[in-house]
Short mmCIF file of C-alpha atoms in Angstrom, two decimals:
data_model
loop_
_atom_site.label_atom_id
_atom_site.label_comp_id
_atom_site.label_asym_id
_atom_site.label_seq_id
_atom_site.Cartn_x
_atom_site.Cartn_y
_atom_site.Cartn_z
CA MET A 23 19.76 201.49 -122.47
CA GLU A 24 16.03 202.02 -122.50
CA SER A 25 15.64 205.70 -121.60
CA LYS A 26 17.16 209.05 -122.56
CA ASP A 27 17.40 209.70 -118.80
CA VAL A 28 19.96 206.92 -118.43
CA ARG A 29 23.53 208.22 -118.41
CA CYS A 30 26.97 206.65 -118.52
CA ALA A 31 30.01 207.41 -116.40
CA VAL A 32 33.39 205.83 -115.75
CA GLY A 33 35.10 205.03 -112.47
CA VAL A 34 38.88 204.70 -112.57
CA ASP A 35 41.02 203.02 -109.90
CA GLY A 36 44.39 204.45 -110.80
CA GLY A 37 47.53 202.54 -110.01
CA GLY A 38 51.26 202.66 -110.50
CA THR A 39 51.51 199.41 -112.47
CA LYS A 40 47.88 198.79 -113.47
CA THR A 41 44.75 200.91 -113.73
CA SER A 42 41.21 199.45 -113.56
CA LEU A 43 38.27 201.12 -115.30
CA MET A 44 34.53 200.43 -115.12
CA LEU A 45 31.83 201.93 -117.34
CA PHE A 46 28.41 202.03 -115.77
CA SER A 47 24.96 203.36 -116.59
CA TYR A 48 22.74 205.08 -114.09
CA GLY A 49 19.24 206.49 -114.21
CA PRO A 50 16.72 208.47 -112.19
CA ASP A 51 15.58 205.25 -110.46
CA GLY A 52 18.97 205.07 -108.71
CA ARG A 53 19.94 201.85 -110.49
CA PHE A 54 23.58 201.33 -111.54
CA ASP A 55 24.56 198.72 -114.13
CA CYS A 56 28.10 197.75 -115.10
CA LEU A 57 28.40 197.88 -118.89
CA SER A 58 32.10 197.14 -119.30
CA ARG A 59 35.36 196.66 -117.37
CA THR A 60 38.97 196.78 -118.47
CA THR A 61 42.50 197.44 -117.28
CA CYS A 62 45.28 199.51 -118.76
CA ALA A 63 48.82 200.54 -117.89
CA GLY A 64 49.58 202.43 -114.70
CA MET A 65 48.67 206.11 -114.49
CA ASN A 66 50.96 207.39 -111.76
CA TYR A 67 52.04 210.49 -113.68
CA ASN A 68 54.69 211.28 -111.07
CA HIS A 69 56.57 208.19 -112.33
CA THR A 70 55.42 207.72 -115.94
CA GLY A 71 54.97 211.36 -116.91
CA VAL A 72 51.71 213.11 -117.78
CA GLU A 73 51.58 212.12 -121.47
CA GLN A 74 52.05 208.40 -120.78
CA ALA A 75 49.44 208.49 -118.00
CA VAL A 76 46.93 210.30 -120.24
CA THR A 77 47.57 207.78 -123.03
CA ALA A 78 47.02 204.83 -120.68
CA VAL A 79 43.69 206.17 -119.39
CA THR A 80 42.36 207.30 -122.79
CA ASP A 81 43.27 203.92 -124.31
CA GLY A 82 41.36 202.23 -121.48
CA LEU A 83 38.38 204.56 -121.97
CA ARG A 84 38.26 203.82 -125.71
CA ARG A 85 38.28 200.07 -125.01
CA LEU A 86 35.51 200.42 -122.40
CA CYS A 87 33.28 202.38 -124.72
CA ALA A 88 33.91 200.09 -127.70
CA ASP A 89 33.09 197.01 -125.58
CA ALA A 90 29.79 198.64 -124.52
CA GLY A 91 28.95 199.85 -128.04
CA ILE A 92 28.99 203.57 -127.18
CA THR A 93 31.25 206.48 -128.06
CA PRO A 94 33.19 208.52 -125.49
CA ASP A 95 30.81 211.41 -126.32
CA ALA A 96 28.09 209.48 -124.47
CA LEU A 97 29.91 209.82 -121.14
CA SER A 98 28.60 212.20 -118.47
CA ALA A 99 31.69 212.17 -116.24
CA VAL A 100 34.87 210.36 -115.28
CA GLY A 101 35.83 209.87 -111.63
CA ILE A 102 39.42 208.92 -110.84
CA GLY A 103 40.87 207.52 -107.62
CA ASP A 104 44.35 208.94 -108.16
CA PRO A 105 47.36 207.23 -106.55
CA SER A 106 49.50 210.31 -107.21
CA CYS A 107 47.69 212.94 -105.19
CA ASP A 108 46.83 213.89 -101.66
CA VAL A 109 43.16 214.39 -100.76
CA GLU A 110 42.39 217.06 -103.37
CA THR A 111 45.77 218.44 -104.34
CA ALA A 112 47.51 216.79 -107.25
CA GLY A 113 50.11 219.50 -107.87
CA PRO A 114 51.23 220.77 -111.29
CA ALA A 115 51.52 217.28 -112.84
CA GLY A 116 48.02 216.35 -111.60
CA ASP A 117 46.60 219.62 -112.89
CA ALA A 118 48.18 218.96 -116.29
CA PHE A 119 46.87 215.37 -116.29
CA ARG A 120 43.30 216.48 -115.51
CA ALA A 121 43.44 219.32 -118.06
CA ARG A 122 44.61 216.95 -120.81
CA LEU A 123 41.87 214.42 -120.00
CA CYS A 124 39.14 217.07 -119.77
CA GLY A 125 40.26 218.65 -123.05
CA GLY A 126 40.25 215.34 -124.88
CA LEU A 127 37.02 214.01 -123.38
CA ARG A 128 34.98 217.20 -123.03
CA VAL A 129 33.32 215.85 -119.86
CA PRO A 130 33.94 216.62 -116.19
CA VAL A 131 36.85 214.70 -114.67
CA LEU A 132 36.84 214.38 -110.87
CA LEU A 133 40.29 213.61 -109.52
CA ARG A 134 40.59 212.61 -105.85
CA SER A 135 43.11 210.66 -103.82
CA ASP A 136 42.58 206.91 -104.10
CA ALA A 137 42.68 206.76 -100.29
CA TYR A 138 39.87 209.36 -100.08
CA VAL A 139 37.74 207.44 -102.58
CA THR A 140 38.27 204.15 -100.71
CA LEU A 141 37.50 205.64 -97.29
CA TYR A 142 34.36 207.33 -98.63
CA ALA A 143 33.21 204.04 -100.17
CA LEU A 144 33.72 202.28 -96.83
CA THR A 145 31.91 204.90 -94.73
CA ARG A 146 29.55 206.47 -97.28
CA GLY A 147 30.51 209.70 -95.54
CA ARG A 148 28.18 208.81 -92.66
CA VAL A 149 30.48 207.49 -89.94
CA PRO A 150 34.03 208.34 -88.84
CA GLY A 151 36.70 206.07 -90.21
CA VAL A 152 40.42 205.54 -90.61
CA LEU A 153 42.15 204.00 -93.62
CA THR A 154 45.79 202.98 -93.90
CA ILE A 155 47.18 201.88 -97.26
CA SER A 156 50.68 200.46 -97.48
CA GLY A 157 51.00 199.20 -101.03
CA THR A 158 48.92 197.23 -103.47
CA GLY A 159 46.26 195.28 -101.64
CA ALA A 160 47.70 195.99 -98.18
CA MET A 161 45.29 198.12 -96.20
CA TYR A 162 43.59 198.42 -92.85
CA HIS A 163 40.39 200.26 -92.08
CA TYR A 164 38.31 201.02 -89.06
CA THR A 165 34.83 202.52 -89.06
CA SER A 166 32.86 203.68 -86.06
CA SER A 167 29.33 202.45 -85.45
CA SER A 168 28.33 206.00 -84.45
CA PRO A 169 27.24 208.53 -87.09
CA ALA A 170 29.63 211.37 -87.88
#
């Protein structure tokens, strides 16, 4: 990375059986570059328990950072599309999961429903849309051509 203004963050697509992680750099020019990708065990803490979910994600984060030649201290934030929560509410297990990750990483951790993250990515928050997810890889979406 050429500049001190370039930062690194991680996007996490949480799953019940598999979780995908991507480390990317971004700078003031608006450019995003993928530095590393990996997968780890599922992080659905409602099924695996909070400790196992935290271990899966932190193991994945360590691998990402090692592959890119950085330390986890270089991260600015971690964003998680969480399969275990509704739009913003993750409940007591989700709160414990986020607290454990934040405490271990010492960076902000944004936890949102995986459906919310997907719908926002499809619409960029600019047009109305509907998203239906019915299992791994099975989804339907509709977006309007009119701005919201």
